[in-house]
Amino acid sequence: MTTTSSAPRRSAAWSRVFDTATRLFYAEGVHAVGIDRIIAEAGVAKATFYHHFPSKDDLVRVYITEQSLRQRGIADMPDSATPREAILTAFERMCTFGSSAAYRGCPFINAAAEYPDPAHPVRRAIDEHREWCRSLFRDLLVAAGHPEPDRTAHVLMLLRDGLSVGFDLDDPAAVRAAVDEAVTTALDAPTRPPEPAAH
């Protein structure tokens, strides 16, 4: 569910560092990969690395931001697609990605586990992506006339997180079937009755 990033054109050295870091971070984890290894595999001088990325945390933040830009391709739907179809297609694309042999979990969830401080710039970048995703679901639900778009957007986020972990740990076919059923159930769930007034 990725598309080409809309980020401005970067230098060849920037791209080599970033592409190397992206591959290693996703495959092995952020903290497990040191700067010296990135520099060696990217084939750049240490000074060149620090010219583009003053610290490793700066590189990780850019990695998360670029992942977000690429994943926003799930919002690109044909003009003929209804809001419901857009939601179902988004989950279908997530399932396709999660079923691939190269899948190593959600890059945002993976990175969040390594950055527990919610005030850290990397965590803030993760939060921005998640808020975009939640808002996308909510906007599509509103456009579809769903009676409880806020609550259901949160439900869809939980399903998104569940499939991100499930495809990494469980049988992909079983996860995919469960996701299809759960998303349909969430979209078709009736409005909950109002809470009784307190006396």
Tab-separated table of C-alpha atoms in Angstrom:
chain	number	residue	atom	x	y	z
A	1	MET	CA	0.000	0.000	0.000
A	2	THR	CA	2.877	2.287	-0.727
A	3	THR	CA	3.271	4.943	-3.355
A	4	THR	CA	6.107	7.177	-4.396
A	5	SER	CA	6.774	9.828	-1.760
A	6	SER	CA	5.938	13.430	-2.587
A	7	ALA	CA	9.106	14.576	-0.795
A	8	PRO	CA	11.417	16.895	-2.742
A	9	ARG	CA	14.276	15.436	-4.769
A	10	ARG	CA	17.251	14.528	-2.591
A	11	SER	CA	20.938	14.178	-3.368
A	12	ALA	CA	22.329	10.781	-4.368
A	13	ALA	CA	24.162	10.506	-1.049
A	14	TRP	CA	21.011	11.342	0.932
A	15	SER	CA	19.112	8.678	-0.995
A	16	ARG	CA	21.796	6.039	-0.428
A	17	VAL	CA	21.820	6.690	3.309
A	18	PHE	CA	18.053	6.802	3.568
A	19	ASP	CA	17.447	3.718	1.427
A	20	THR	CA	20.046	1.740	3.363
A	21	ALA	CA	18.620	2.825	6.710
A	22	THR	CA	15.071	2.028	5.601
A	23	ARG	CA	16.030	-1.490	4.577
A	24	LEU	CA	17.981	-2.180	7.763
A	25	PHE	CA	15.569	-0.499	10.184
A	26	TYR	CA	12.613	-2.439	8.822
A	27	ALA	CA	14.399	-5.799	8.648
A	28	GLU	CA	16.328	-5.673	11.919
A	29	GLY	CA	14.952	-2.897	14.124
A	30	VAL	CA	16.069	0.661	14.727
A	31	HIS	CA	18.249	0.268	17.806
A	32	ALA	CA	19.930	-2.867	16.442
A	33	VAL	CA	21.400	-0.944	13.499
A	34	GLY	CA	24.254	1.439	14.214
A	35	ILE	CA	25.302	4.533	12.300
A	36	ASP	CA	28.645	3.019	11.306
A	37	ARG	CA	26.905	0.112	9.602
A	38	ILE	CA	24.571	2.435	7.701
A	39	ILE	CA	27.531	4.547	6.581
A	40	ALA	CA	29.474	1.462	5.443
A	41	GLU	CA	26.590	-0.131	3.529
A	42	ALA	CA	25.532	3.183	1.985
A	43	GLY	CA	29.113	3.840	0.830
A	44	VAL	CA	29.307	7.412	2.101
A	45	ALA	CA	31.758	9.278	4.302
A	46	LYS	CA	30.877	9.864	7.942
A	47	ALA	CA	30.941	13.610	7.318
A	48	THR	CA	28.436	13.155	4.509
A	49	PHE	CA	26.104	11.241	6.792
A	50	TYR	CA	26.182	13.927	9.469
A	51	HIS	CA	25.750	16.656	6.865
A	52	HIS	CA	22.359	15.203	5.985
A	53	PHE	CA	21.385	13.729	9.365
A	54	PRO	CA	22.813	15.444	12.469
A	55	SER	CA	21.955	12.401	14.615
A	56	LYS	CA	20.565	8.898	14.320
A	57	ASP	CA	17.295	10.066	15.853
A	58	ASP	CA	16.979	12.620	13.033
A	59	LEU	CA	17.397	9.795	10.528
A	60	VAL	CA	14.805	7.654	12.321
A	61	ARG	CA	12.329	10.538	12.373
A	62	VAL	CA	12.789	11.045	8.622
A	63	TYR	CA	12.375	7.291	8.104
A	64	ILE	CA	9.022	7.394	9.924
A	65	THR	CA	7.888	10.540	8.084
A	66	GLU	CA	8.752	9.036	4.699
A	67	GLN	CA	6.984	5.791	5.571
A	68	SER	CA	3.905	7.849	6.363
A	69	LEU	CA	4.080	9.702	3.059
A	70	ARG	CA	4.378	6.445	1.157
A	71	GLN	CA	1.537	4.759	3.000
A	72	ARG	CA	-0.815	7.633	2.298
A	73	GLY	CA	-1.263	5.992	-1.067
A	74	ILE	CA	-4.100	4.030	0.546
A	75	ALA	CA	-6.160	7.200	0.120
A	76	ASP	CA	-5.690	7.128	-3.654
A	77	MET	CA	-8.865	5.571	-4.973
A	78	PRO	CA	-10.690	5.743	-8.294
A	79	ASP	CA	-13.200	8.569	-8.478
A	80	SER	CA	-15.918	5.949	-8.872
A	81	ALA	CA	-15.135	4.300	-5.514
A	82	THR	CA	-17.679	4.833	-2.770
A	83	PRO	CA	-16.431	5.670	0.764
A	84	ARG	CA	-17.259	2.115	1.876
A	85	GLU	CA	-15.329	0.679	-1.064
A	86	ALA	CA	-12.381	2.938	-0.187
A	87	ILE	CA	-12.276	1.555	3.369
A	88	LEU	CA	-12.554	-2.050	2.202
A	89	THR	CA	-9.860	-1.456	-0.416
A	90	ALA	CA	-7.539	0.100	2.165
A	91	PHE	CA	-7.806	-3.005	4.333
A	92	GLU	CA	-7.414	-5.248	1.301
A	93	ARG	CA	-4.148	-3.486	0.479
A	94	MET	CA	-2.964	-3.839	4.082
A	95	CYS	CA	-3.738	-7.547	3.940
A	96	THR	CA	-1.860	-7.942	0.665
A	97	PHE	CA	1.179	-6.215	2.158
A	98	GLY	CA	0.916	-8.226	5.380
A	99	SER	CA	0.755	-11.506	3.451
A	100	SER	CA	3.985	-10.855	1.546
A	101	ALA	CA	7.177	-12.756	2.346
A	102	ALA	CA	8.982	-9.474	3.012
A	103	TYR	CA	6.559	-8.424	5.752
A	104	ARG	CA	8.243	-7.736	9.091
A	105	GLY	CA	5.408	-6.010	10.899
A	106	CYS	CA	4.140	-2.445	10.895
A	107	PRO	CA	7.075	0.005	10.776
A	108	PHE	CA	5.213	2.433	13.037
A	109	ILE	CA	4.357	-0.140	15.705
A	110	ASN	CA	7.882	-1.556	15.500
A	111	ALA	CA	9.474	1.862	15.989
A	112	ALA	CA	7.047	2.862	18.750
A	113	ALA	CA	8.161	-0.166	20.778
A	114	GLU	CA	11.721	1.179	20.638
A	115	TYR	CA	10.769	4.756	21.542
A	116	PRO	CA	8.568	4.584	24.652
A	117	ASP	CA	8.764	8.322	25.447
A	118	PRO	CA	5.598	9.901	23.964
A	119	ALA	CA	7.353	13.286	23.800
A	120	HIS	CA	10.221	12.009	21.644
A	121	PRO	CA	10.253	13.418	18.081
A	122	VAL	CA	10.110	9.900	16.638
A	123	ARG	CA	7.002	9.089	18.679
A	124	ARG	CA	5.429	12.393	17.656
A	125	ALA	CA	6.009	11.486	14.012
A	126	ILE	CA	4.345	8.123	14.644
A	127	ASP	CA	1.416	9.849	16.368
A	128	GLU	CA	1.004	12.195	13.393
A	129	HIS	CA	0.746	9.234	11.048
A	130	ARG	CA	-1.766	7.490	13.258
A	131	GLU	CA	-3.885	10.612	13.554
A	132	TRP	CA	-3.880	10.937	9.761
A	133	CYS	CA	-5.003	7.314	9.439
A	134	ARG	CA	-7.745	7.722	12.049
A	135	SER	CA	-8.952	10.941	10.398
A	136	LEU	CA	-9.012	9.241	7.006
A	137	PHE	CA	-11.254	6.495	8.342
A	138	ARG	CA	-13.489	9.029	10.073
A	139	ASP	CA	-13.840	11.205	6.962
A	140	LEU	CA	-14.740	8.195	4.832
A	141	LEU	CA	-17.281	7.048	7.419
A	142	VAL	CA	-18.848	10.509	7.532
A	143	ALA	CA	-19.019	10.547	3.728
A	144	ALA	CA	-20.674	7.133	3.831
A	145	GLY	CA	-23.302	8.420	6.263
A	146	HIS	CA	-22.205	6.109	9.055
A	147	PRO	CA	-24.122	6.933	12.267
A	148	GLU	CA	-21.053	6.697	14.554
A	149	PRO	CA	-17.973	7.746	12.583
A	150	ASP	CA	-15.757	8.594	15.561
A	151	ARG	CA	-16.313	5.353	17.435
A	152	THR	CA	-16.064	3.255	14.294
A	153	ALA	CA	-12.858	5.012	13.202
A	154	HIS	CA	-11.319	3.929	16.515
A	155	VAL	CA	-12.570	0.379	15.906
A	156	LEU	CA	-10.977	0.378	12.447
A	157	MET	CA	-7.702	1.593	13.948
A	158	LEU	CA	-7.770	-1.311	16.392
A	159	LEU	CA	-8.398	-3.693	13.491
A	160	ARG	CA	-5.525	-2.099	11.584
A	161	ASP	CA	-3.212	-2.589	14.551
A	162	GLY	CA	-4.445	-6.137	15.065
A	163	LEU	CA	-3.807	-7.191	11.494
A	164	SER	CA	-0.383	-5.518	11.564
A	165	VAL	CA	0.636	-7.787	14.434
A	166	GLY	CA	-1.388	-10.803	13.353
A	167	PHE	CA	0.221	-11.097	9.940
A	168	ASP	CA	3.610	-11.144	11.653
A	169	LEU	CA	2.696	-13.809	14.232
A	170	ASP	CA	-0.196	-15.916	12.950
A	171	ASP	CA	-1.396	-17.750	9.865
A	172	PRO	CA	-1.901	-15.087	7.151
A	173	ALA	CA	-4.944	-16.825	5.641
A	174	ALA	CA	-6.721	-16.966	8.990
A	175	VAL	CA	-5.850	-13.345	9.763
A	176	ARG	CA	-7.098	-12.193	6.378
A	177	ALA	CA	-10.437	-13.985	6.787
A	178	ALA	CA	-10.884	-12.560	10.281
A	179	VAL	CA	-10.051	-9.040	9.107
A	180	ASP	CA	-12.549	-9.215	6.244
A	181	GLU	CA	-15.303	-10.299	8.635
A	182	ALA	CA	-14.372	-7.782	11.328
A	183	VAL	CA	-14.242	-4.784	8.977
A	184	THR	CA	-17.603	-5.658	7.439
A	185	THR	CA	-19.108	-6.100	10.901
A	186	ALA	CA	-17.748	-2.727	12.029
A	187	LEU	CA	-19.140	-0.964	8.968
A	188	ASP	CA	-22.553	-2.607	9.324
A	189	ALA	CA	-22.871	-2.337	13.111
A	190	PRO	CA	-26.109	-0.648	14.172
A	191	THR	CA	-26.076	2.523	16.186
A	192	ARG	CA	-25.757	1.840	19.883
A	193	PRO	CA	-28.695	2.968	22.029
A	194	PRO	CA	-28.045	6.104	24.068
A	195	GLU	CA	-26.717	5.699	27.584
A	196	PRO	CA	-29.451	6.010	30.217
A	197	ALA	CA	-29.551	9.381	31.913
A	198	ALA	CA	-28.034	9.558	35.384
A	199	HIS	CA	-30.463	10.216	38.215
